Structures are given as C-alpha cells and as structure tokens.
Amino acid sequence: EALKAIVYINDADWVNFSEEKIKKHCADYLATHKIPKIVEFQTKLIFNAAGKKQKKDLAT
C-alpha cells in the first residue's frame, strides 16, 4: 500500500505548489519510509453537520 498525502490548496496558491515540492519538503523533514508516494491536491474540504472534517471521504 502506497503512502498518500492529501494537500488542501486555495485557488490562489496553485502556482506555489507542485508534487515534487511537496515530496522534497517531506524528504527534508521525514524518515524515508514516511515520504508519500502519491500527492493529491484538493481545493475543497468536506465537513459534516457538526463542522468536522470528513476524513473517511478524503481517503477515497
């Protein structure tokens, strides 16, 4: 199973981020086995009625 990072980005910030930049940042601060193989960018987070993030929906 590959490690996956889900990154929330505002529309204005798209130009500053790339998959390679995220992986390089992780490589600088994390152990090798913790560096994500997949980086997924999202522009919107899903919340439930109580205002909490729906983590299970992010995993899909």
CSV table of N, CA and C in Angstrom, one decimal:
chain,number,residue,atom,x,y,z
A,1,GLU,N,0.9,-1.2,0.0
A,1,GLU,CA,0.0,0.0,0.0
A,1,GLU,C,0.9,1.2,0.0
A,2,ALA,N,0.6,2.2,-0.9
A,2,ALA,CA,1.4,3.4,-1.1
A,2,ALA,C,0.9,4.5,-0.1
A,3,LEU,N,1.9,5.2,0.5
A,3,LEU,CA,1.5,6.3,1.3
A,3,LEU,C,1.1,7.5,0.5
A,4,LYS,N,0.0,8.1,0.9
A,4,LYS,CA,-0.7,9.2,0.1
A,4,LYS,C,-0.8,10.4,0.9
A,5,ALA,N,-0.5,11.6,0.4
A,5,ALA,CA,-0.6,12.8,1.0
A,5,ALA,C,-1.8,13.6,0.3
A,6,ILE,N,-2.7,14.1,1.1
A,6,ILE,CA,-3.8,14.9,0.5
A,6,ILE,C,-3.5,16.3,1.0
A,7,VAL,N,-3.4,17.2,0.0
A,7,VAL,CA,-3.0,18.6,0.3
A,7,VAL,C,-4.1,19.5,-0.1
A,8,TYR,N,-4.6,20.3,0.9
A,8,TYR,CA,-5.6,21.3,0.6
A,8,TYR,C,-4.9,22.6,0.2
A,9,ILE,N,-5.3,23.1,-1.0
A,9,ILE,CA,-4.7,24.4,-1.5
A,9,ILE,C,-5.8,25.3,-1.9
A,10,ASN,N,-5.6,26.6,-1.5
A,10,ASN,CA,-6.5,27.7,-2.0
A,10,ASN,C,-6.2,27.9,-3.5
A,11,ASP,N,-7.2,28.3,-4.2
A,11,ASP,CA,-7.1,28.6,-5.7
A,11,ASP,C,-5.9,29.5,-6.0
A,12,ALA,N,-5.6,30.5,-5.1
A,12,ALA,CA,-4.6,31.5,-5.4
A,12,ALA,C,-3.2,30.9,-5.1
A,13,ASP,N,-3.1,29.8,-4.4
A,13,ASP,CA,-1.8,29.2,-4.1
A,13,ASP,C,-1.3,28.1,-5.1
A,14,TRP,N,-2.1,27.8,-6.1
A,14,TRP,CA,-1.7,26.7,-7.0
A,14,TRP,C,-0.3,26.9,-7.6
A,15,VAL,N,0.1,28.1,-7.9
A,15,VAL,CA,1.3,28.4,-8.6
A,15,VAL,C,2.5,28.0,-7.7
A,16,ASN,N,2.4,28.0,-6.4
A,16,ASN,CA,3.5,27.8,-5.5
A,16,ASN,C,3.7,26.4,-5.1
A,17,PHE,N,2.8,25.5,-5.5
A,17,PHE,CA,2.9,24.1,-5.1
A,17,PHE,C,3.0,23.1,-6.3
A,18,SER,N,3.8,22.1,-6.1
A,18,SER,CA,3.8,21.0,-7.1
A,18,SER,C,4.1,19.7,-6.3
A,19,GLU,N,3.8,18.6,-7.0
A,19,GLU,CA,4.0,17.3,-6.3
A,19,GLU,C,5.5,17.2,-5.9
A,20,GLU,N,6.4,17.6,-6.8
A,20,GLU,CA,7.8,17.5,-6.4
A,20,GLU,C,8.2,18.3,-5.2
A,21,LYS,N,7.7,19.5,-5.1
A,21,LYS,CA,8.0,20.4,-4.0
A,21,LYS,C,7.5,19.8,-2.7
A,22,ILE,N,6.3,19.2,-2.7
A,22,ILE,CA,5.8,18.6,-1.5
A,22,ILE,C,6.6,17.4,-1.1
A,23,LYS,N,7.0,16.5,-2.1
A,23,LYS,CA,7.9,15.4,-1.8
A,23,LYS,C,9.2,15.8,-1.2
A,24,LYS,N,9.8,16.9,-1.8
A,24,LYS,CA,11.1,17.4,-1.3
A,24,LYS,C,11.0,17.9,0.1
A,25,HIS,N,9.9,18.6,0.4
A,25,HIS,CA,9.7,19.1,1.7
A,25,HIS,C,9.6,18.0,2.7
A,26,CYS,N,8.8,16.9,2.4
A,26,CYS,CA,8.7,15.8,3.2
A,26,CYS,C,10.0,15.1,3.4
A,27,ALA,N,10.8,15.0,2.3
A,27,ALA,CA,12.1,14.3,2.4
A,27,ALA,C,13.1,15.0,3.4
A,28,ASP,N,12.9,16.4,3.4
A,28,ASP,CA,13.8,17.2,4.3
A,28,ASP,C,13.4,16.9,5.8
A,29,TYR,N,12.2,16.6,6.1
A,29,TYR,CA,11.8,16.5,7.5
A,29,TYR,C,11.3,15.2,8.0
A,30,LEU,N,11.1,14.2,7.1
A,30,LEU,CA,10.6,12.9,7.5
A,30,LEU,C,11.5,11.8,7.2
A,31,ALA,N,11.3,10.7,7.8
A,31,ALA,CA,12.1,9.5,7.5
A,31,ALA,C,11.7,9.0,6.1
A,32,THR,N,12.6,8.3,5.5
A,32,THR,CA,12.4,7.8,4.1
A,32,THR,C,11.1,7.0,3.9
A,33,HIS,N,10.8,6.2,4.9
A,33,HIS,CA,9.6,5.3,4.7
A,33,HIS,C,8.3,6.1,5.0
A,34,LYS,N,8.4,7.4,5.4
A,34,LYS,CA,7.2,8.2,5.7
A,34,LYS,C,6.9,9.2,4.5
A,35,ILE,N,7.8,9.2,3.5
A,35,ILE,CA,7.6,10.2,2.4
A,35,ILE,C,6.5,9.6,1.5
A,36,PRO,N,5.5,10.4,1.2
A,36,PRO,CA,4.4,9.9,0.4
A,36,PRO,C,4.8,9.6,-1.0
A,37,LYS,N,4.2,8.5,-1.6
A,37,LYS,CA,4.5,8.2,-3.0
A,37,LYS,C,3.5,8.9,-3.9
A,38,ILE,N,2.3,9.2,-3.3
A,38,ILE,CA,1.3,9.9,-4.1
A,38,ILE,C,0.9,11.2,-3.4
A,39,VAL,N,0.8,12.3,-4.2
A,39,VAL,CA,0.4,13.5,-3.6
A,39,VAL,C,-0.9,14.0,-4.4
A,40,GLU,N,-2.0,14.1,-3.7
A,40,GLU,CA,-3.3,14.5,-4.3
A,40,GLU,C,-3.6,15.9,-3.8
A,41,PHE,N,-3.9,16.8,-4.7
A,41,PHE,CA,-4.3,18.2,-4.4
A,41,PHE,C,-5.8,18.3,-4.4
A,42,GLN,N,-6.4,19.0,-3.4
A,42,GLN,CA,-7.8,19.2,-3.3
A,42,GLN,C,-8.0,20.7,-3.1
A,43,THR,N,-9.1,21.2,-3.6
A,43,THR,CA,-9.5,22.7,-3.4
A,43,THR,C,-10.6,22.8,-2.4
A,44,LYS,N,-11.2,21.7,-2.0
A,44,LYS,CA,-12.3,21.9,-1.1
A,44,LYS,C,-12.3,20.7,-0.1
A,45,LEU,N,-12.5,21.0,1.2
A,45,LEU,CA,-12.6,20.0,2.2
A,45,LEU,C,-14.1,19.8,2.5
A,46,ILE,N,-14.4,18.5,2.9
A,46,ILE,CA,-15.8,18.1,3.1
A,46,ILE,C,-16.0,18.1,4.7
A,47,PHE,N,-17.1,18.8,5.1
A,47,PHE,CA,-17.4,18.9,6.5
A,47,PHE,C,-18.8,18.2,6.8
A,48,ASN,N,-18.9,17.7,8.0
A,48,ASN,CA,-20.2,17.2,8.4
A,48,ASN,C,-21.1,18.3,9.0
A,49,ALA,N,-22.3,17.9,9.5
A,49,ALA,CA,-23.2,18.9,10.1
A,49,ALA,C,-22.6,19.6,11.3
A,50,ALA,N,-21.7,18.9,12.0
A,50,ALA,CA,-21.1,19.4,13.2
A,50,ALA,C,-19.9,20.3,12.9
A,51,GLY,N,-19.5,20.4,11.6
A,51,GLY,CA,-18.4,21.3,11.2
A,51,GLY,C,-17.1,20.6,11.3
A,52,LYS,N,-17.1,19.2,11.4
A,52,LYS,CA,-15.8,18.5,11.5
A,52,LYS,C,-15.5,18.0,10.1
A,53,LYS,N,-14.2,17.8,9.8
A,53,LYS,CA,-13.7,17.3,8.5
A,53,LYS,C,-14.1,15.8,8.4
A,54,GLN,N,-14.6,15.5,7.2
A,54,GLN,CA,-14.9,14.1,7.0
A,54,GLN,C,-13.7,13.3,6.4
A,55,LYS,N,-12.9,12.8,7.3
A,55,LYS,CA,-11.6,12.1,7.0
A,55,LYS,C,-11.9,10.9,6.1
A,56,LYS,N,-13.0,10.2,6.3
A,56,LYS,CA,-13.2,9.0,5.5
A,56,LYS,C,-13.5,9.3,4.1
A,57,ASP,N,-14.1,10.5,3.8
A,57,ASP,CA,-14.3,10.9,2.4
A,57,ASP,C,-13.1,11.4,1.8
A,58,LEU,N,-12.1,11.9,2.5
A,58,LEU,CA,-10.8,12.3,1.9
A,58,LEU,C,-10.0,11.1,1.4
A,59,ALA,N,-10.2,9.9,2.0
A,59,ALA,CA,-9.5,8.7,1.7
A,59,ALA,C,-9.9,8.1,0.4
A,60,THR,N,-11.0,8.5,-0.2
A,60,THR,CA,-11.4,7.9,-1.4
A,60,THR,C,-10.8,8.5,-2.6
